[in-house]
Coordinates of C-alpha atoms in Angstrom, one line a residue:
X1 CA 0.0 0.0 0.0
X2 CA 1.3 3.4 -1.0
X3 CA 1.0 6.5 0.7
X4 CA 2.1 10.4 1.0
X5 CA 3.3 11.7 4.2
X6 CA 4.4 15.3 4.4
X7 CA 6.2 17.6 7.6
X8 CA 6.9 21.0 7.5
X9 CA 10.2 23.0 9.5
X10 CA 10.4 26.7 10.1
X11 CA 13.8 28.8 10.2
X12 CA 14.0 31.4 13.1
X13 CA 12.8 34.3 11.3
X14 CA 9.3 33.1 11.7
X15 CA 7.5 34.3 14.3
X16 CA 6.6 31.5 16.1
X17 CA 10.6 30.5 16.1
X18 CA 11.9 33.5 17.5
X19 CA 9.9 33.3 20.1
X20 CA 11.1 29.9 20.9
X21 CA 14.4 30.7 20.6
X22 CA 14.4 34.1 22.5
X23 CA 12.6 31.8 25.5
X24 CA 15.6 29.0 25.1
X25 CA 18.0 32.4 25.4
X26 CA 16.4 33.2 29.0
X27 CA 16.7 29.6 30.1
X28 CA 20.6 29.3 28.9
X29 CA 20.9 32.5 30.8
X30 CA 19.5 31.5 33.9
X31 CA 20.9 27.9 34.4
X32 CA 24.7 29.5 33.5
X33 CA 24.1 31.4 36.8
X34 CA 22.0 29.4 38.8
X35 CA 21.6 25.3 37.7
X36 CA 18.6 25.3 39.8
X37 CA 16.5 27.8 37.9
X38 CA 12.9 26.8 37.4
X39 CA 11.5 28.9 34.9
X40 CA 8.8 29.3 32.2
X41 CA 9.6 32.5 30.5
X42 CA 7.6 33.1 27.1
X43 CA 7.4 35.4 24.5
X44 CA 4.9 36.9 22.1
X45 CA 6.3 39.2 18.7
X46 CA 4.1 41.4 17.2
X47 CA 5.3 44.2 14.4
X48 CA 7.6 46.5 16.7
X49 CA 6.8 44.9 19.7
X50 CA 7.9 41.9 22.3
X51 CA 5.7 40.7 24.9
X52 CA 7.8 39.2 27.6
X53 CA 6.2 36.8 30.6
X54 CA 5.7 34.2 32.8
X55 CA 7.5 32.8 36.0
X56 CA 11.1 32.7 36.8
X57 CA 12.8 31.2 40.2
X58 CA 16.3 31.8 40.0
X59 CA 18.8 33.6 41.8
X60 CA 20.1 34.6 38.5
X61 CA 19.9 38.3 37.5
X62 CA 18.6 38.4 34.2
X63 CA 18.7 41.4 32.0
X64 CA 15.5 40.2 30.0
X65 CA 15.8 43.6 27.8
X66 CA 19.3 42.6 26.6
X67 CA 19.1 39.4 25.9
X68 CA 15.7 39.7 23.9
X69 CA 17.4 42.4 21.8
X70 CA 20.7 40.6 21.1
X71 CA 19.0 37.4 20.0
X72 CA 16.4 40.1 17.9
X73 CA 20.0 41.5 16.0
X74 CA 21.3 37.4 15.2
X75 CA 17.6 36.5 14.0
X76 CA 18.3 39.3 11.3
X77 CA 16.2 42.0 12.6
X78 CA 17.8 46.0 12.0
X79 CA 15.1 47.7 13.6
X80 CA 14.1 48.9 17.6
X81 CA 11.7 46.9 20.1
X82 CA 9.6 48.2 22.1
X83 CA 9.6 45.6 25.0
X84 CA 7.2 44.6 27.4
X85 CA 7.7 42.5 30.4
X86 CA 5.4 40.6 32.6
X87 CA 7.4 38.3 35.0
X88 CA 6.8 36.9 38.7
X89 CA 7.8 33.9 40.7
X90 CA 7.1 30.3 40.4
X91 CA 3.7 29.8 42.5
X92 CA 5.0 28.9 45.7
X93 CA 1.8 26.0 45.6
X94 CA 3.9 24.4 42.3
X95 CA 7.4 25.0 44.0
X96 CA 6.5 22.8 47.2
X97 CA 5.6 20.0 44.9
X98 CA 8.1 20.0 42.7
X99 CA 11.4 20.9 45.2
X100 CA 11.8 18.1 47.7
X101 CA 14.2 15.4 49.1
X102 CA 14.1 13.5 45.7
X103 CA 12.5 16.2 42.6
X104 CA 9.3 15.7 41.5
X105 CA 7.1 16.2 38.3
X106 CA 6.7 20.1 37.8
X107 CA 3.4 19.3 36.0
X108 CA 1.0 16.5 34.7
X109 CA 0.8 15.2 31.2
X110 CA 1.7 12.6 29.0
X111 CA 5.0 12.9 26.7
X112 CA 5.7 11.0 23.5
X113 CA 9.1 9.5 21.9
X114 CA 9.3 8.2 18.4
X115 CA 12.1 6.5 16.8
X116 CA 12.8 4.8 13.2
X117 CA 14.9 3.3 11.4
X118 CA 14.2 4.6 7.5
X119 CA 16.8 6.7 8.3
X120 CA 20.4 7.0 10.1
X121 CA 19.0 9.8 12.4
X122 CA 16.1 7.3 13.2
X123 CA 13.3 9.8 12.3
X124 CA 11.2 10.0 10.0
X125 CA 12.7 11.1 6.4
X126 CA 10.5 14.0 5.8
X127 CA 10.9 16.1 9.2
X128 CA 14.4 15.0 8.4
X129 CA 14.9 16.3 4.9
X130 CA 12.3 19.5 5.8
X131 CA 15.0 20.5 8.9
X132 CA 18.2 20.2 7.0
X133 CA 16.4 22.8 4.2
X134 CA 16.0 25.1 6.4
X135 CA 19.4 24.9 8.0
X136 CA 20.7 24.7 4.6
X137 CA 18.9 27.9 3.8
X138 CA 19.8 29.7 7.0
X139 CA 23.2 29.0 6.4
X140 CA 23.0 30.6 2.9
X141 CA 20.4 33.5 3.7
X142 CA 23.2 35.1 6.4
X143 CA 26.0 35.1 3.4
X144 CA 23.5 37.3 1.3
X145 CA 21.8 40.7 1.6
X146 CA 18.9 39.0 -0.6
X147 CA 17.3 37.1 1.5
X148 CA 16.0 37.3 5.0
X149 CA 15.3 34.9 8.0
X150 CA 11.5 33.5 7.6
X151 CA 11.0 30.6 5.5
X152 CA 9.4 28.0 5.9
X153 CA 10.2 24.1 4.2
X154 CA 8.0 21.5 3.4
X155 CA 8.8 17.7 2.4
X156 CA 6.5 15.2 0.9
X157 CA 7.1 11.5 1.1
X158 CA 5.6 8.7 -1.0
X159 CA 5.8 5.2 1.3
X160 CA 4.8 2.1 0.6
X161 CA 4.4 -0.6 3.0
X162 CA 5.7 1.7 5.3
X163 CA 8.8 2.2 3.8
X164 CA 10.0 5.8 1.5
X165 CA 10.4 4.9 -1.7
X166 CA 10.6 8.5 -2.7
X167 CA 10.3 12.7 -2.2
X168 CA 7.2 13.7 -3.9
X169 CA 7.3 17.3 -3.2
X170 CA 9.4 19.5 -1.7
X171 CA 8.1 23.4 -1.0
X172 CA 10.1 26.6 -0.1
X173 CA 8.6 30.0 1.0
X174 CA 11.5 32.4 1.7
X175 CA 11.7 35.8 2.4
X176 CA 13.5 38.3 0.3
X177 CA 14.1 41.2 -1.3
X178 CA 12.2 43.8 -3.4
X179 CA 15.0 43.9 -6.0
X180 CA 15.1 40.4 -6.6
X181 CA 13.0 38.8 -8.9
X182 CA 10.9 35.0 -8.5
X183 CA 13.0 33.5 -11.4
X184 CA 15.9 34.6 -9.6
X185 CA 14.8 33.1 -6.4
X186 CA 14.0 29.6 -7.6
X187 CA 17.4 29.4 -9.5
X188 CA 19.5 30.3 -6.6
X189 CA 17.6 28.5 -4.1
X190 CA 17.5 25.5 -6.4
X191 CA 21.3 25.3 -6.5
X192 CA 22.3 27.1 -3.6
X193 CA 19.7 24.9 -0.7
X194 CA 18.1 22.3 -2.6
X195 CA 20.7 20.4 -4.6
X196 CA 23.0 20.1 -2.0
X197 CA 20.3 18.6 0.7
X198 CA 19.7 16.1 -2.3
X199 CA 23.1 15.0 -2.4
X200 CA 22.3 12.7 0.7
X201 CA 18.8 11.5 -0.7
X202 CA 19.9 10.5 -4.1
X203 CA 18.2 7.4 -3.6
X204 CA 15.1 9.0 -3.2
X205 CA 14.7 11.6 -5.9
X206 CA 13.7 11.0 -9.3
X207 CA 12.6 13.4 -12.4
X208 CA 9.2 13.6 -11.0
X209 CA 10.2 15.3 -8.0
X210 CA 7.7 18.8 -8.0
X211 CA 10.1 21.4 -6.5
X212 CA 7.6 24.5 -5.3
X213 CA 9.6 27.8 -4.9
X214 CA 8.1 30.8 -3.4
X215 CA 4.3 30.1 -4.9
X216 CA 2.8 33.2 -3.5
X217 CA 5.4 35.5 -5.7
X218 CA 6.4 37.8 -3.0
X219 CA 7.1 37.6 0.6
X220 CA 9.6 40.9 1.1
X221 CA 7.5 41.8 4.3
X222 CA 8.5 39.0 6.9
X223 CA 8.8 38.4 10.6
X224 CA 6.9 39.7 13.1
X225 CA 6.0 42.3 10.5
X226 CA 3.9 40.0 8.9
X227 CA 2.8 37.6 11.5
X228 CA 2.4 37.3 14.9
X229 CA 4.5 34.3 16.9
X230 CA 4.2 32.9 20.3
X231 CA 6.5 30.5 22.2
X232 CA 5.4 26.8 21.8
X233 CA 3.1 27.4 18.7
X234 CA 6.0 24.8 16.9
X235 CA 5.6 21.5 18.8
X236 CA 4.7 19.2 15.5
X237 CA 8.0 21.2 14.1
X238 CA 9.8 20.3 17.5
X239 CA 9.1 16.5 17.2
X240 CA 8.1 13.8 14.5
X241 CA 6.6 16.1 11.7
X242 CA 3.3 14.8 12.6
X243 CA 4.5 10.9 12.6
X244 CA 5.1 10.5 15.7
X245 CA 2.7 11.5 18.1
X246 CA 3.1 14.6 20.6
X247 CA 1.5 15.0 24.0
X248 CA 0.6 18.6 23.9
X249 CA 3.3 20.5 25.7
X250 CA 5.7 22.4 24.1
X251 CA 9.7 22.5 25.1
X252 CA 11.0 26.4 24.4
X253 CA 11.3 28.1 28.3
X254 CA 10.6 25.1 30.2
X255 CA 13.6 24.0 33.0
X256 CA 14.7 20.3 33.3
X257 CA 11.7 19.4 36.3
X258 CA 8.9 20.3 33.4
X259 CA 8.4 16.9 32.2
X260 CA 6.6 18.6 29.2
X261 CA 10.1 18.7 28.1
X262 CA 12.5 16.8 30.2
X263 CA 10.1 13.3 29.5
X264 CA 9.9 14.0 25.6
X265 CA 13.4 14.0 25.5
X266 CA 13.6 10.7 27.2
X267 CA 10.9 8.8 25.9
X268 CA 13.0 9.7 22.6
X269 CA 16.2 8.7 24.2
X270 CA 14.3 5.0 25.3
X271 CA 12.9 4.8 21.8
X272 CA 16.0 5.6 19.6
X273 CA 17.9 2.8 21.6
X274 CA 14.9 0.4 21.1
X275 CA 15.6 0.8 17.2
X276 CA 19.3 1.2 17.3
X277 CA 19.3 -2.3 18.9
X278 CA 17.5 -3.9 15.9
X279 CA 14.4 -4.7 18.8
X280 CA 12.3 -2.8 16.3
X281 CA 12.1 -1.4 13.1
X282 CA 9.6 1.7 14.7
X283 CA 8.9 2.4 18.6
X284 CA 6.6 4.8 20.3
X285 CA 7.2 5.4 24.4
X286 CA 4.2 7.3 25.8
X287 CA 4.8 7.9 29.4
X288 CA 3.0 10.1 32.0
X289 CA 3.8 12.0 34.9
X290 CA 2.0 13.5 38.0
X291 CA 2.7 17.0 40.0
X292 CA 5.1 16.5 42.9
X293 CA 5.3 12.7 42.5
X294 CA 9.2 11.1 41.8
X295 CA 8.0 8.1 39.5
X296 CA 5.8 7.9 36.4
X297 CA 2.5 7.5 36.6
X298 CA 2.5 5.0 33.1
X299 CA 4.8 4.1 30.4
X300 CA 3.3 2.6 27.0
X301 CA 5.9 1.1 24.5
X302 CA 4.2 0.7 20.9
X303 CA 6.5 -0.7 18.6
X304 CA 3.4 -1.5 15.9
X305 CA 4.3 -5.4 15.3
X306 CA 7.8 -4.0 13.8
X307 CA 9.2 -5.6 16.7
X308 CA 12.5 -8.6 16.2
X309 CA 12.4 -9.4 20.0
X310 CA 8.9 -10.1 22.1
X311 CA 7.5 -7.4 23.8
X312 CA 8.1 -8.4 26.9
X313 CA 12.0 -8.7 26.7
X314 CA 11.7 -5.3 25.0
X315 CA 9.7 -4.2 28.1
X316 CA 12.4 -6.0 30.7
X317 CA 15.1 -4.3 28.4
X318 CA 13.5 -0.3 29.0
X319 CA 13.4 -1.1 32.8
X320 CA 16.4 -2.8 33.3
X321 CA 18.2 0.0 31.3
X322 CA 16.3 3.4 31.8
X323 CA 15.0 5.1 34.6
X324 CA 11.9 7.4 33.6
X325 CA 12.2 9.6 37.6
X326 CA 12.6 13.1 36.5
X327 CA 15.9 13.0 38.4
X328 CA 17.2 10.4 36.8
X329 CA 17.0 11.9 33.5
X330 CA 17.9 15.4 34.5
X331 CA 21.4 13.3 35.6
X332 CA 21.6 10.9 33.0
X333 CA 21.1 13.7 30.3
X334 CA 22.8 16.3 31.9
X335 CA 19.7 19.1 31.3
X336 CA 20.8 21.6 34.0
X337 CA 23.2 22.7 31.0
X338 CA 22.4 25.6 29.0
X339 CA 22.0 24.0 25.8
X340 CA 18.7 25.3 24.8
X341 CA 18.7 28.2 22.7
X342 CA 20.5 25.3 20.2
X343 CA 17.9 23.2 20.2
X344 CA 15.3 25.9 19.5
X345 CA 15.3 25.7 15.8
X346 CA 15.7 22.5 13.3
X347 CA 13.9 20.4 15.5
X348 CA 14.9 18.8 19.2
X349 CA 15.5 15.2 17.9
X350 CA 18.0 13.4 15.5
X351 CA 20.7 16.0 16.1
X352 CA 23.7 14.3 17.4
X353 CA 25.0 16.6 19.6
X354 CA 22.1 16.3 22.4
X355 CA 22.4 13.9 25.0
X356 CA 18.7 12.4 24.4
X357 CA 20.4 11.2 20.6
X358 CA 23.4 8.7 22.1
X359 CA 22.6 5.3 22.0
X360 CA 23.5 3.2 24.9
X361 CA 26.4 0.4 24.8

C-alpha cells in the first residue's frame, strides 16, 4: 500500500521561532548562573513589539531587555523593540511539589518518543529532509543581503508498505528582497539549498520530484511584521513532523523538572535505543507524569508489530536500562546545562549533539 506523508520545519525568522528561541535564550541564561532555575519565561512578537512573561525562580539576575534584543539582531532584525515585560515567581503552591528530598514532576501530562529506522537519524525522512532545508537555507540566507530569516520548508514522502520509496514534493517559502525577482529566487535556491540537501537523498529523488519555490510570488514583508508568533506554537515542528505523536506540551522556556520537556526527551532517548538495537524497526514510548510525585504514573511502549524481540523482553530491556524519575533523567542527560537556545530551531530530535540522541552500549 502506497501513501504520502508530508512535515513542515520553520527557520528562526518566523514568528513563532523567534519566540522559541528568544525563551531558550532566558533559560541558557538562567541555568549559566544558577543550575537550579525553574523557569517558564515566554514570549509573544508582534510588528515593533515583544511581549515578555511568565515565572522565573532563580537567583540569577537576568537582564531580560538585553538578551531579547541581542537574540532580535542574530535572528536578522535592523530595527528597535519596544519591550514589554510581565514576570513573577514560580507559584509557591507548584514549587512545594516540585522541590523536595528527591525532585518531582513540575506538572501533569503525558509525553511522546518516536524512533525509526528509514533513516540514520532514526526519524522520520520528511521532518528530516524539511529540517536540513531550512538549516541549509539559514546557512546561505546570512551570506546574502537578498534574502531574509522567515521561511518556511516542506517535504512530501511517498511510502509504501511503510517504507520511502521517494520525495514527492518538496516546498520553499523564503523571504526576500524587493529587488530580486521569482526567477531569480527559484534558480538560486535550487542550486544554492536544494541540490546540496539532495546530495544525501539520491536514492530518493527522481525526475518527478515537484520542487515548489516561493508560490505566492512575494514575501519581502517578513517576521513579526507580517505575522504574529508565540512560544510553543511549533511542537509538531519540535518532534516527528506529525508521525510520531506529541502530547501537547511544548519545550521552548521550560527548566529540566517540566516533564513537558525533560520526559519528551527521554521517551526519545528509550525509543531511539529500542531501534538502534535492531528490537524494532519503529517504537513509540508514551509515558505520563504527576505534579510532585518522583515516578511515572505510566509508560506505554508501541513498537506497531515491527518488533524482532517479544515485547516483553523489549519491556524488561526499557526497565532494566532506563529510569523514567525526572531526576534520573535530568542526571543521566545532563539538562541543567544551558543548551537550549540550540535546540530551539531544526527540530529537538536526531541531532547528534544532544544527550537524548546517544545510543547506549
Amino acid at each position: 500500500m502506497k501513501k504520502i506523508i508530508t512535515s513542515e520545519s520553520v527557520n528562526i525568522g518566523h514568528p513563532d521561532k523567534t519566540c522559541d528561541y528568544i525563551s531558550d535564550c532566558f533559560l541558557d541564561e538562567a541555568l549559566t548562573q544558577d543550575p537550579n532555575s525553574q523557569m517558564a519565561v515566554e514570549c509573544a512578537i508582534k510588528n515593533n513589539k515583544l511581549f515578555i512573561y511568565g515565572e522565573a525562580t532563580t537567583k540569577a539576575k537576568i537582564n531580560y531587555e538585553a538578551i531579547a534584543k541581542q537574540a532580535l539582531k542574530f535572528i536578522g532584525y535592523e530595527n528597535e523593540f519596544k519591550i514589554i515585560k510581565e514576570i513573577s515567581e514560580q507559584s509557591p503552591d507548584i514549587n512545594q511539589a516540585v522541590v523536595k528530598t528527591e525532585l518531582c514532576a513540575n506538572d501533569q501530562g503525558m509525553m511522546y518518543g518516536y524512533a525509526t529506522n528509514e533513516t540514520k537519524e532514526y526519524m522520520p525522512l520528511p521532518i528530516v529532509v524539511a529540517h536540513k532545508l531550512m538549516k541549509k537555507y539559514d546557512d546561505f540566507r546570512r551570506t546574502s543581503q537578498n534574502f531574509y530569516a522567515d521561511a518556511k520548508s516542506q517535504v512530501s514522502v511517498e511510502y509504501e508498505n511503510n517504507k520511502p520509496i521517494c520525495i514527492k514534493t518538496i516546498l520553499l517559502s523564503v523571504s526576500h528582497a524587493e529587488s530580486i525577482t521569482n526567477a531569480q529566487i527559484q534558480e538560486i535556491l535550487k542550486k544554492q539549498v536544494v541540490e546540496p540537501v539532495l546530495k544525501e537523498y539520491k536514492d530518493f529523488v527522481n525526475e518527478e520530484l515537484n520542487l515548489i519555490i516561493n508560490p505566492s510570488g512575494k514575501f519581502t514583508i517578513w517576521g513579526s511584521f507580517s505575522d504574529s508568533g508565540c512560544t510553543g506554537r511549533k511542537i509538531v515542528v519540535d518532534t516527528y513532523g506529525g508521525v510520531g505523536r506529541v502530547g501537547g506540551g511544548c519545550f521552548s522556556s521550560k527548566n529540566a523538572t517540566k516533564v513537558d520537556r525533560s520526559g519528551a526527551y527521554y521517551a526519545r532517548y528509550v525509543a531511539k535505543n529500542i531501534v538502534a538495537h535492531n528490537l524494532a524497526d519503529i517504537c513509540e514510548i508514551q509515558v505520563s507524569y504527576a505534579i510532585g510525585k518522583s515516578e511515572p504514573v505510566s509508560i506505554y511502549i508501541d513498537c506497531f508489530g515491527t518488533n524482532k524481540q517479544s515485547m516483553t523482553t523489549i519491556k524488561d530491556y526499557v526497565n532494566n536500562k532506563f529510569n523514567f524519575k525526572p531526576s534520573n533523567i535530568i542526571k543521566e542527560l545532563n539538562l541543567l546545562a544551558p543548551i537550549y537556545k540550540n535546540t530551539a530551531c531544526f527540530g529537538h530530535f536526531g541531532r547528534p549533539e544532544f544527550a537524548w540522541e546517544k545510543i547506549k552500549d
